[in-house]
Amino acid sequence: MSEKIIINDVGPRDGLQNQAKVLTPAQRLQIIESLLAAGAKHIEVGAFVSPKAVPAMAGTDQVVAGLPKGDYEFSALIPNLRGYELAKAAGVNTVGLVVASSETMNLKNIKMTTAQAMAVCSDVLALSKTEGIRSQVYLATAWECPFEGVIDTQQVVDLVGEILAAGASEVVLADTIGAASPAGVKHLLQAIESVHGTQAISCHFHDTRGMGVANVYAAVEQGIRKFDASIGGLGGCPFAPGATGNVATEDVAVMLEQMGFDTGLNFRGLLAAIDLVSELTGNCDGGHSSRWIRRQVEMDRM
Amino acid sequence: MSEKIIINDVGPRDGLQNQAKVLTPAQRLQIIESLLAAGAKHIEVGAFVSPKAVPAMAGTDQVVAGLPKGDYEFSALIPNLRGYELAKAAGVNTVGLVVASSETMNLKNIKMTTAQAMAVCSDVLALSKTEGIRSQVYLATAWECPFEGVIDTQQVVDLVGEILAAGASEVVLADTIGAASPAGVKHLLQAIESVHGTQAISCHFHDTRGMGVANVYAAVEQGIRKFDASIGGLGGCPFAPGATGNVATEDVAVMLEQMGFDTGLNFRGLLAAIDLVSELTGNCDGGHSSRWIRRQVEMDRM
């Protein structure tokens, strides 16, 4: 049996958050259903944030209400305790929190210092641990910040330690602006491994400079077995100038499957999901491998 | 000083060979000049093949005649001794030969068995060695063949040995159909390294399944310091069903420079070359990083 690698599809949140077109909760559920049909079991389904600040995430409670029961990890992004309570009330089983490793990014993004952001995060983690809700903390700009440039490795290693000590189930190292190179990925992961191990670490890459897939490979080589990706490469970050889409789910899946890992995803289903996202958003051409996948499916090879 | 990695731009040959639009020798020289302006010193400038079989490469002697003198490696693809004589007469300093590691590919591509293809290749290599002309032998379908599937690693290791023993200056492992994964790249290069070393080995990747850049990274990790790539990702192979463009020069350059290597290329120049190729062929959108490069250049950051 092949070793498993988890692809957590963040298309319905990170992917949709930055689109010009705001989808309805029903349309967002349609996308989630297409991902489930493609075999996905880990999906970021929305965010409990101010609908004024992020209209695309309004009605996430309705999205959550429509999710099937079963062995799935459906996560929702929350900014604070208020978001946590909303997510819990809606029945979410995994919450996502964000702390940037860059002070400037925290100030610009959430108007807090890193210490203040960590304090908010710790309060939520204490509660989620007690209440048995999974937590994943995004360590944003883990490699490079659009304002501060390259982030000091030791600073990130220390923050990972703080977050794990505060009780997070998982730390997601996020290359928010798609600036990391595979050498940088290897370097940071080796540093983290030597202090904290990598059991509770996953990675989140953007494909801004075309290095997303290479970064996934570098992280796999360092033992990482869970990755964020978005169907069709949909995405971006409204708060990070220059960020483009997440690395595409299908690109990561093609590589990992060919490397002999089991992602649990089927390409026919992924193609249908790409087509649906493309139709609904009007802004998704698919990842770098999607044309090849389409040809394989058409030739009945997948 | 940073360690150097050579990017050999094969756009003017592998890139143009498969285009619907046939460019004139003068237009092909324009592209080569744009690459030189971007800092390229290694360029595949054309092929001495039948102009009936490959109209896009007709007049390669005129292209060669227009090349500047200096410290450049300008290579031309040749199929046999006749091609070698034409290339030599034109003044080419590096010839490229092709042998597929798959018997079926050799039969379909050049109507010879692998042994026959190796015999033709050896005759040319004996001559080129005597006459002081550099030779690089492309070991096509080194990982996977569209007809035979995955190629046995030992078979490739043995062929590399035969080619080196026959006097080739360099063996180019070519993933002709863009099917290799970084795990496969690592596996084959480790096997070759243990028998022949990797000093005389370079790699040629296509981006069909979106793994081109990741494959370059995997090869760099195994010590490879020379790569083929084509400006804007232009390219394909008329004899290999399903092959799409080479990995893009700019994508490889972005990654390698960010990893701290010196490619000798400048991004402003690469962008101008992409625009020229795009204008002349009408069929080049650039690689995965070109949009980001354009933004950097526009903001005067590159």
PDB file of N, CA and C in Angstrom, chain A residues 89-180:
ATOM      1  N   ALA A  89     -20.450  27.062  17.040  1.00  0.00           N
ATOM      2  CA  ALA A  89     -21.917  27.033  16.966  1.00  0.00           C
ATOM      3  C   ALA A  89     -22.389  26.432  15.640  1.00  0.00           C
ATOM      4  N   ALA A  90     -21.628  26.704  14.594  1.00  0.00           N
ATOM      5  CA  ALA A  90     -22.014  26.186  13.274  1.00  0.00           C
ATOM      6  C   ALA A  90     -21.697  24.690  13.148  1.00  0.00           C
ATOM      7  N   GLY A  91     -20.856  24.170  14.044  1.00  0.00           N
ATOM      8  CA  GLY A  91     -20.555  22.739  14.006  1.00  0.00           C
ATOM      9  C   GLY A  91     -19.268  22.374  13.297  1.00  0.00           C
ATOM     10  N   VAL A  92     -18.355  23.341  13.154  1.00  0.00           N
ATOM     11  CA  VAL A  92     -17.069  23.099  12.488  1.00  0.00           C
ATOM     12  C   VAL A  92     -16.186  22.203  13.360  1.00  0.00           C
ATOM     13  N   ASN A  93     -15.456  21.251  12.758  1.00  0.00           N
ATOM     14  CA  ASN A  93     -14.586  20.388  13.580  1.00  0.00           C
ATOM     15  C   ASN A  93     -13.110  20.773  13.579  1.00  0.00           C
ATOM     16  N   THR A  94     -12.737  21.731  12.731  1.00  0.00           N
ATOM     17  CA  THR A  94     -11.347  22.216  12.707  1.00  0.00           C
ATOM     18  C   THR A  94     -11.330  23.720  12.466  1.00  0.00           C
ATOM     19  N   VAL A  95     -10.636  24.453  13.325  1.00  0.00           N
ATOM     20  CA  VAL A  95     -10.528  25.898  13.103  1.00  0.00           C
ATOM     21  C   VAL A  95      -9.116  26.259  12.656  1.00  0.00           C
ATOM     22  N   GLY A  96      -9.034  27.278  11.791  1.00  0.00           N
ATOM     23  CA  GLY A  96      -7.748  27.773  11.325  1.00  0.00           C
ATOM     24  C   GLY A  96      -7.519  29.177  11.842  1.00  0.00           C
ATOM     25  N   LEU A  97      -6.341  29.407  12.382  1.00  0.00           N
ATOM     26  CA  LEU A  97      -5.988  30.737  12.887  1.00  0.00           C
ATOM     27  C   LEU A  97      -4.766  31.226  12.127  1.00  0.00           C
ATOM     28  N   VAL A  98      -4.568  32.540  12.084  1.00  0.00           N
ATOM     29  CA  VAL A  98      -3.417  33.079  11.361  1.00  0.00           C
ATOM     30  C   VAL A  98      -2.564  33.968  12.266  1.00  0.00           C
ATOM     31  N   VAL A  99      -1.288  33.686  12.278  1.00  0.00           N
ATOM     32  CA  VAL A  99      -0.306  34.600  12.878  1.00  0.00           C
ATOM     33  C   VAL A  99       0.801  34.751  11.845  1.00  0.00           C
ATOM     34  N   ALA A 100       1.175  35.976  11.541  1.00  0.00           N
ATOM     35  CA  ALA A 100       2.284  36.148  10.601  1.00  0.00           C
ATOM     36  C   ALA A 100       3.600  36.128  11.355  1.00  0.00           C
ATOM     37  N   SER A 101       4.634  35.636  10.694  1.00  0.00           N
ATOM     38  CA  SER A 101       5.944  35.638  11.355  1.00  0.00           C
ATOM     39  C   SER A 101       6.596  37.010  11.236  1.00  0.00           C
ATOM     40  N   SER A 102       5.950  37.878  10.467  1.00  0.00           N
ATOM     41  CA  SER A 102       6.471  39.236  10.287  1.00  0.00           C
ATOM     42  C   SER A 102       5.612  40.225  11.068  1.00  0.00           C
ATOM     43  N   GLU A 103       6.244  41.036  11.881  1.00  0.00           N
ATOM     44  CA  GLU A 103       5.560  42.049  12.693  1.00  0.00           C
ATOM     45  C   GLU A 103       4.753  42.999  11.792  1.00  0.00           C
ATOM     46  N   THR A 104       5.381  43.460  10.719  1.00  0.00           N
ATOM     47  CA  THR A 104       4.712  44.414   9.814  1.00  0.00           C
ATOM     48  C   THR A 104       3.463  43.798   9.200  1.00  0.00           C
ATOM     49  N   MET A 105       3.565  42.510   8.818  1.00  0.00           N
ATOM     50  CA  MET A 105       2.418  41.835   8.214  1.00  0.00           C
ATOM     51  C   MET A 105       1.275  41.747   9.227  1.00  0.00           C
ATOM     52  N   ASN A 106       1.565  41.402  10.465  1.00  0.00           N
ATOM     53  CA  ASN A 106       0.514  41.363  11.493  1.00  0.00           C
ATOM     54  C   ASN A 106      -0.130  42.741  11.661  1.00  0.00           C
ATOM     55  N   LEU A 107       0.704  43.776  11.705  1.00  0.00           N
ATOM     56  CA  LEU A 107       0.175  45.136  11.885  1.00  0.00           C
ATOM     57  C   LEU A 107      -0.714  45.533  10.708  1.00  0.00           C
ATOM     58  N   LYS A 108      -0.278  45.227   9.493  1.00  0.00           N
ATOM     59  CA  LYS A 108      -1.043  45.633   8.304  1.00  0.00           C
ATOM     60  C   LYS A 108      -2.294  44.767   8.143  1.00  0.00           C
ATOM     61  N   ASN A 109      -2.165  43.492   8.473  1.00  0.00           N
ATOM     62  CA  ASN A 109      -3.232  42.530   8.198  1.00  0.00           C
ATOM     63  C   ASN A 109      -4.303  42.573   9.285  1.00  0.00           C
ATOM     64  N   ILE A 110      -3.879  42.541  10.544  1.00  0.00           N
ATOM     65  CA  ILE A 110      -4.873  42.456  11.620  1.00  0.00           C
ATOM     66  C   ILE A 110      -4.674  43.527  12.690  1.00  0.00           C
ATOM     67  N   LYS A 111      -3.819  44.524  12.383  1.00  0.00           N
ATOM     68  CA  LYS A 111      -3.603  45.657  13.293  1.00  0.00           C
ATOM     69  C   LYS A 111      -3.188  45.219  14.694  1.00  0.00           C
ATOM     70  N   MET A 112      -2.355  44.192  14.768  1.00  0.00           N
ATOM     71  CA  MET A 112      -1.807  43.742  16.046  1.00  0.00           C
ATOM     72  C   MET A 112      -0.312  43.493  15.857  1.00  0.00           C
ATOM     73  N   THR A 113       0.425  43.580  16.970  1.00  0.00           N
ATOM     74  CA  THR A 113       1.821  43.133  16.935  1.00  0.00           C
ATOM     75  C   THR A 113       1.807  41.601  16.906  1.00  0.00           C
ATOM     76  N   THR A 114       2.952  41.006  16.641  1.00  0.00           N
ATOM     77  CA  THR A 114       3.029  39.548  16.638  1.00  0.00           C
ATOM     78  C   THR A 114       2.685  39.001  18.018  1.00  0.00           C
ATOM     79  N   ALA A 115       3.170  39.664  19.072  1.00  0.00           N
ATOM     80  CA  ALA A 115       2.884  39.215  20.441  1.00  0.00           C
ATOM     81  C   ALA A 115       1.384  39.274  20.723  1.00  0.00           C
ATOM     82  N   GLN A 116       0.740  40.345  20.272  1.00  0.00           N
ATOM     83  CA  GLN A 116      -0.720  40.459  20.475  1.00  0.00           C
ATOM     84  C   GLN A 116      -1.458  39.369  19.695  1.00  0.00           C
ATOM     85  N   ALA A 117      -1.022  39.132  18.461  1.00  0.00           N
ATOM     86  CA  ALA A 117      -1.646  38.092  17.634  1.00  0.00           C
ATOM     87  C   ALA A 117      -1.480  36.727  18.289  1.00  0.00           C
ATOM     88  N   MET A 118      -0.291  36.480  18.843  1.00  0.00           N
ATOM     89  CA  MET A 118      -0.029  35.206  19.519  1.00  0.00           C
ATOM     90  C   MET A 118      -0.909  35.066  20.764  1.00  0.00           C
ATOM     91  N   ALA A 119      -1.154  36.165  21.450  1.00  0.00           N
ATOM     92  CA  ALA A 119      -1.995  36.121  22.658  1.00  0.00           C
ATOM     93  C   ALA A 119      -3.438  35.747  22.294  1.00  0.00           C
ATOM     94  N   VAL A 120      -3.954  36.367  21.243  1.00  0.00           N
ATOM     95  CA  VAL A 120      -5.313  36.047  20.763  1.00  0.00           C
ATOM     96  C   VAL A 120      -5.374  34.570  20.369  1.00  0.00           C
ATOM     97  N   CYS A 121      -4.357  34.155  19.645  1.00  0.00           N
ATOM     98  CA  CYS A 121      -4.268  32.771  19.164  1.00  0.00           C
ATOM     99  C   CYS A 121      -4.235  31.800  20.347  1.00  0.00           C
ATOM    100  N   SER A 122      -3.422  32.108  21.340  1.00  0.00           N
ATOM    101  CA  SER A 122      -3.285  31.224  22.502  1.00  0.00           C
ATOM    102  C   SER A 122      -4.602  31.067  23.249  1.00  0.00           C
ATOM    103  N   ASP A 123      -5.341  32.160  23.394  1.00  0.00           N
ATOM    104  CA  ASP A 123      -6.647  32.097  24.068  1.00  0.00           C
ATOM    105  C   ASP A 123      -7.577  31.123  23.341  1.00  0.00           C
ATOM    106  N   VAL A 124      -7.607  31.240  22.017  1.00  0.00           N
ATOM    107  CA  VAL A 124      -8.477  30.349  21.239  1.00  0.00           C
ATOM    108  C   VAL A 124      -7.999  28.902  21.354  1.00  0.00           C
ATOM    109  N   LEU A 125      -6.684  28.710  21.282  1.00  0.00           N
ATOM    110  CA  LEU A 125      -6.136  27.351  21.339  1.00  0.00           C
ATOM    111  C   LEU A 125      -6.444  26.678  22.677  1.00  0.00           C
ATOM    112  N   ALA A 126      -6.370  27.451  23.762  1.00  0.00           N
ATOM    113  CA  ALA A 126      -6.664  26.897  25.087  1.00  0.00           C
ATOM    114  C   ALA A 126      -8.094  26.354  25.110  1.00  0.00           C
ATOM    115  N   LEU A 127      -8.981  27.139  24.532  1.00  0.00           N
ATOM    116  CA  LEU A 127     -10.394  26.762  24.501  1.00  0.00           C
ATOM    117  C   LEU A 127     -10.632  25.571  23.567  1.00  0.00           C
ATOM    118  N   SER A 128     -10.069  25.640  22.378  1.00  0.00           N
ATOM    119  CA  SER A 128     -10.316  24.577  21.387  1.00  0.00           C
ATOM    120  C   SER A 128      -9.777  23.236  21.883  1.00  0.00           C
ATOM    121  N   LYS A 129      -8.667  23.288  22.603  1.00  0.00           N
ATOM    122  CA  LYS A 129      -8.093  22.057  23.144  1.00  0.00           C
ATOM    123  C   LYS A 129      -9.045  21.446  24.176  1.00  0.00           C
ATOM    124  N   THR A 130      -9.544  22.294  25.071  1.00  0.00           N
ATOM    125  CA  THR A 130     -10.489  21.840  26.099  1.00  0.00           C
ATOM    126  C   THR A 130     -11.754  21.280  25.464  1.00  0.00           C
ATOM    127  N   GLU A 131     -12.204  21.924  24.403  1.00  0.00           N
ATOM    128  CA  GLU A 131     -13.494  21.564  23.818  1.00  0.00           C
ATOM    129  C   GLU A 131     -13.375  20.531  22.686  1.00  0.00           C
ATOM    130  N   GLY A 132     -12.161  20.040  22.480  1.00  0.00           N
ATOM    131  CA  GLY A 132     -11.981  18.960  21.503  1.00  0.00           C
ATOM    132  C   GLY A 132     -12.188  19.364  20.051  1.00  0.00           C
ATOM    133  N   ILE A 133     -11.867  20.601  19.743  1.00  0.00           N
ATOM    134  CA  ILE A 133     -11.943  21.048  18.342  1.00  0.00           C
ATOM    135  C   ILE A 133     -10.514  21.158  17.806  1.00  0.00           C
ATOM    136  N   ARG A 134     -10.268  20.518  16.642  1.00  0.00           N
ATOM    137  CA  ARG A 134      -8.925  20.564  16.042  1.00  0.00           C
ATOM    138  C   ARG A 134      -8.552  21.999  15.699  1.00  0.00           C
ATOM    139  N   SER A 135      -7.267  22.315  15.785  1.00  0.00           N
ATOM    140  CA  SER A 135      -6.825  23.670  15.443  1.00  0.00           C
ATOM    141  C   SER A 135      -5.597  23.612  14.544  1.00  0.00           C
ATOM    142  N   GLN A 136      -5.600  24.438  13.506  1.00  0.00           N
ATOM    143  CA  GLN A 136      -4.379  24.569  12.703  1.00  0.00           C
ATOM    144  C   GLN A 136      -4.035  26.052  12.629  1.00  0.00           C
ATOM    145  N   VAL A 137      -2.817  26.363  12.995  1.00  0.00           N
ATOM    146  CA  VAL A 137      -2.398  27.760  12.998  1.00  0.00           C
ATOM    147  C   VAL A 137      -1.519  28.024  11.780  1.00  0.00           C
ATOM    148  N   TYR A 138      -1.972  28.969  10.959  1.00  0.00           N
ATOM    149  CA  TYR A 138      -1.190  29.372   9.796  1.00  0.00           C
ATOM    150  C   TYR A 138      -0.108  30.343  10.230  1.00  0.00           C
ATOM    151  N   LEU A 139       1.131  29.961   9.999  1.00  0.00           N
ATOM    152  CA  LEU A 139       2.231  30.885  10.227  1.00  0.00           C
ATOM    153  C   LEU A 139       2.500  31.550   8.874  1.00  0.00           C
ATOM    154  N   ALA A 140       1.853  32.719   8.709  1.00  0.00           N
ATOM    155  CA  ALA A 140       1.904  33.412   7.421  1.00  0.00           C
ATOM    156  C   ALA A 140       3.284  34.034   7.195  1.00  0.00           C
ATOM    157  N   THR A 141       3.581  34.304   5.928  1.00  0.00           N
ATOM    158  CA  THR A 141       4.883  34.881   5.522  1.00  0.00           C
ATOM    159  C   THR A 141       6.029  34.172   6.243  1.00  0.00           C
ATOM    160  N   ALA A 142       6.000  32.854   6.233  1.00  0.00           N
ATOM    161  CA  ALA A 142       6.991  32.069   6.975  1.00  0.00           C
ATOM    162  C   ALA A 142       8.375  32.137   6.330  1.00  0.00           C
ATOM    163  N   TRP A 143       8.422  32.494   5.054  1.00  0.00           N
ATOM    164  CA  TRP A 143       9.718  32.602   4.380  1.00  0.00           C
ATOM    165  C   TRP A 143      10.057  34.049   4.035  1.00  0.00           C
ATOM    166  N   GLU A 144       9.069  34.737   3.486  1.00  0.00           N
ATOM    167  CA  GLU A 144       9.346  36.102   3.042  1.00  0.00           C
ATOM    168  C   GLU A 144       8.086  36.932   3.218  1.00  0.00           C
ATOM    169  N   CYS A 145       8.286  38.184   3.578  1.00  0.00           N
ATOM    170  CA  CYS A 145       7.180  39.124   3.787  1.00  0.00           C
ATOM    171  C   CYS A 145       7.293  40.228   2.741  1.00  0.00           C
ATOM    172  N   PRO A 146       6.164  40.665   2.176  1.00  0.00           N
ATOM    173  CA  PRO A 146       6.259  41.710   1.146  1.00  0.00           C
ATOM    174  C   PRO A 146       6.795  43.032   1.713  1.00  0.00           C
ATOM    175  N   PHE A 147       6.688  43.191   3.033  1.00  0.00           N
ATOM    176  CA  PHE A 147       7.142  44.443   3.647  1.00  0.00           C
ATOM    177  C   PHE A 147       8.535  44.309   4.260  1.00  0.00           C
ATOM    178  N   GLU A 148       8.806  43.162   4.880  1.00  0.00           N
ATOM    179  CA  GLU A 148      10.069  43.002   5.608  1.00  0.00           C
ATOM    180  C   GLU A 148      11.127  42.204   4.850  1.00  0.00           C
ATOM    181  N   GLY A 149      10.729  41.584   3.748  1.00  0.00           N
ATOM    182  CA  GLY A 149      11.693  40.759   3.008  1.00  0.00           C
ATOM    183  C   GLY A 149      11.861  39.389   3.641  1.00  0.00           C
ATOM    184  N   VAL A 150      13.058  38.810   3.490  1.00  0.00           N
ATOM    185  CA  VAL A 150      13.327  37.456   3.979  1.00  0.00           C
ATOM    186  C   VAL A 150      13.218  37.404   5.506  1.00  0.00           C
ATOM    187  N   ILE A 151      12.489  36.424   6.002  1.00  0.00           N
ATOM    188  CA  ILE A 151      12.262  36.284   7.441  1.00  0.00           C
ATOM    189  C   ILE A 151      13.352  35.405   8.048  1.00  0.00           C
ATOM    190  N   ASP A 152      13.840  35.818   9.193  1.00  0.00           N
ATOM    191  CA  ASP A 152      14.877  35.084   9.911  1.00  0.00           C
ATOM    192  C   ASP A 152      14.377  33.687  10.306  1.00  0.00           C
ATOM    193  N   THR A 153      15.153  32.667   9.977  1.00  0.00           N
ATOM    194  CA  THR A 153      14.748  31.281  10.222  1.00  0.00           C
ATOM    195  C   THR A 153      14.490  31.028  11.713  1.00  0.00           C
ATOM    196  N   GLN A 154      15.369  31.513  12.569  1.00  0.00           N
ATOM    197  CA  GLN A 154      15.233  31.251  13.999  1.00  0.00           C
ATOM    198  C   GLN A 154      13.929  31.819  14.548  1.00  0.00           C
ATOM    199  N   GLN A 155      13.540  32.983  14.007  1.00  0.00           N
ATOM    200  CA  GLN A 155      12.278  33.624  14.409  1.00  0.00           C
ATOM    201  C   GLN A 155      11.088  32.696  14.115  1.00  0.00           C
ATOM    202  N   VAL A 156      11.139  32.034  12.968  1.00  0.00           N
ATOM    203  CA  VAL A 156      10.056  31.120  12.585  1.00  0.00           C
ATOM    204  C   VAL A 156      10.094  29.858  13.447  1.00  0.00           C
ATOM    205  N   VAL A 157      11.286  29.333  13.666  1.00  0.00           N
ATOM    206  CA  VAL A 157      11.429  28.146  14.507  1.00  0.00           C
ATOM    207  C   VAL A 157      10.861  28.426  15.901  1.00  0.00           C
ATOM    208  N   ASP A 158      11.176  29.601  16.437  1.00  0.00           N
ATOM    209  CA  ASP A 158      10.680  29.972  17.767  1.00  0.00           C
ATOM    210  C   ASP A 158       9.156  30.091  17.786  1.00  0.00           C
ATOM    211  N   LEU A 159       8.602  30.725  16.764  1.00  0.00           N
ATOM    212  CA  LEU A 159       7.142  30.883  16.701  1.00  0.00           C
ATOM    213  C   LEU A 159       6.444  29.529  16.584  1.00  0.00           C
ATOM    214  N   VAL A 160       7.012  28.632  15.805  1.00  0.00           N
ATOM    215  CA  VAL A 160       6.445  27.284  15.688  1.00  0.00           C
ATOM    216  C   VAL A 160       6.389  26.653  17.088  1.00  0.00           C
ATOM    217  N   GLY A 161       7.462  26.806  17.842  1.00  0.00           N
ATOM    218  CA  GLY A 161       7.510  26.270  19.198  1.00  0.00           C
ATOM    219  C   GLY A 161       6.433  26.873  20.093  1.00  0.00           C
ATOM    220  N   GLU A 162       6.285  28.188  20.006  1.00  0.00           N
ATOM    221  CA  GLU A 162       5.267  28.874  20.817  1.00  0.00           C
ATOM    222  C   GLU A 162       3.864  28.368  20.473  1.00  0.00           C
ATOM    223  N   ILE A 163       3.619  28.218  19.197  1.00  0.00           N
ATOM    224  CA  ILE A 163       2.276  27.804  18.753  1.00  0.00           C
ATOM    225  C   ILE A 163       1.977  26.362  19.190  1.00  0.00           C
ATOM    226  N   LEU A 164       2.980  25.496  19.048  1.00  0.00           N
ATOM    227  CA  LEU A 164       2.775  24.107  19.477  1.00  0.00           C
ATOM    228  C   LEU A 164       2.582  24.048  20.992  1.00  0.00           C
ATOM    229  N   ALA A 165       3.376  24.834  21.721  1.00  0.00           N
ATOM    230  CA  ALA A 165       3.267  24.852  23.183  1.00  0.00           C
ATOM    231  C   ALA A 165       1.890  25.374  23.618  1.00  0.00           C
ATOM    232  N   ALA A 166       1.323  26.253  22.799  1.00  0.00           N
ATOM    233  CA  ALA A 166       0.002  26.811  23.134  1.00  0.00           C
ATOM    234  C   ALA A 166      -1.124  25.822  22.840  1.00  0.00           C
ATOM    235  N   GLY A 167      -0.767  24.678  22.230  1.00  0.00           N
ATOM    236  CA  GLY A 167      -1.764  23.628  22.078  1.00  0.00           C
ATOM    237  C   GLY A 167      -2.329  23.423  20.677  1.00  0.00           C
ATOM    238  N   ALA A 168      -1.713  24.014  19.652  1.00  0.00           N
ATOM    239  CA  ALA A 168      -2.217  23.827  18.286  1.00  0.00           C
ATOM    240  C   ALA A 168      -2.069  22.369  17.848  1.00  0.00           C
ATOM    241  N   SER A 169      -3.055  21.847  17.136  1.00  0.00           N
ATOM    242  CA  SER A 169      -2.951  20.492  16.590  1.00  0.00           C
ATOM    243  C   SER A 169      -1.936  20.457  15.450  1.00  0.00           C
ATOM    244  N   GLU A 170      -1.812  21.584  14.739  1.00  0.00           N
ATOM    245  CA  GLU A 170      -1.000  21.610  13.521  1.00  0.00           C
ATOM    246  C   GLU A 170      -0.516  23.032  13.262  1.00  0.00           C
ATOM    247  N   VAL A 171       0.706  23.160  12.759  1.00  0.00           N
ATOM    248  CA  VAL A 171       1.190  24.465  12.304  1.00  0.00           C
ATOM    249  C   VAL A 171       1.340  24.400  10.789  1.00  0.00           C
ATOM    250  N   VAL A 172       0.717  25.344  10.098  1.00  0.00           N
ATOM    251  CA  VAL A 172       0.808  25.388   8.639  1.00  0.00           C
ATOM    252  C   VAL A 172       1.777  26.495   8.254  1.00  0.00           C
ATOM    253  N   LEU A 173       2.923  26.110   7.711  1.00  0.00           N
ATOM    254  CA  LEU A 173       3.890  27.107   7.251  1.00  0.00           C
ATOM    255  C   LEU A 173       3.393  27.662   5.924  1.00  0.00           C
ATOM    256  N   ALA A 174       3.082  28.952   5.911  1.00  0.00           N
ATOM    257  CA  ALA A 174       2.458  29.522   4.715  1.00  0.00           C
ATOM    258  C   ALA A 174       3.382  30.483   3.985  1.00  0.00           C
ATOM    259  N   ASP A 175       3.636  30.162   2.719  1.00  0.00           N
ATOM    260  CA  ASP A 175       4.386  31.071   1.853  1.00  0.00           C
ATOM    261  C   ASP A 175       3.356  31.982   1.194  1.00  0.00           C
ATOM    262  N   THR A 176       2.869  32.917   2.000  1.00  0.00           N
ATOM    263  CA  THR A 176       1.710  33.754   1.652  1.00  0.00           C
ATOM    264  C   THR A 176       1.845  34.447   0.298  1.00  0.00           C
ATOM    265  N   ILE A 177       3.058  34.895  -0.039  1.00  0.00           N
ATOM    266  CA  ILE A 177       3.215  35.651  -1.285  1.00  0.00           C
ATOM    267  C   ILE A 177       3.912  34.833  -2.377  1.00  0.00           C
ATOM    268  N   GLY A 178       4.084  33.552  -2.142  1.00  0.00           N
ATOM    269  CA  GLY A 178       4.682  32.703  -3.191  1.00  0.00           C
ATOM    270  C   GLY A 178       6.103  33.096  -3.527  1.00  0.00           C
ATOM    271  N   ALA A 179       6.903  33.353  -2.486  1.00  0.00           N
ATOM    272  CA  ALA A 179       8.268  33.832  -2.700  1.00  0.00           C
ATOM    273  C   ALA A 179       9.328  32.812  -2.326  1.00  0.00           C
ATOM    274  N   ALA A 180       8.919  31.740  -1.662  1.00  0.00           N
ATOM    275  CA  ALA A 180       9.906  30.760  -1.197  1.00  0.00           C
ATOM    276  C   ALA A 180      10.479  29.968  -2.368  1.00  0.00           C
TER     277      ALA A 180
END
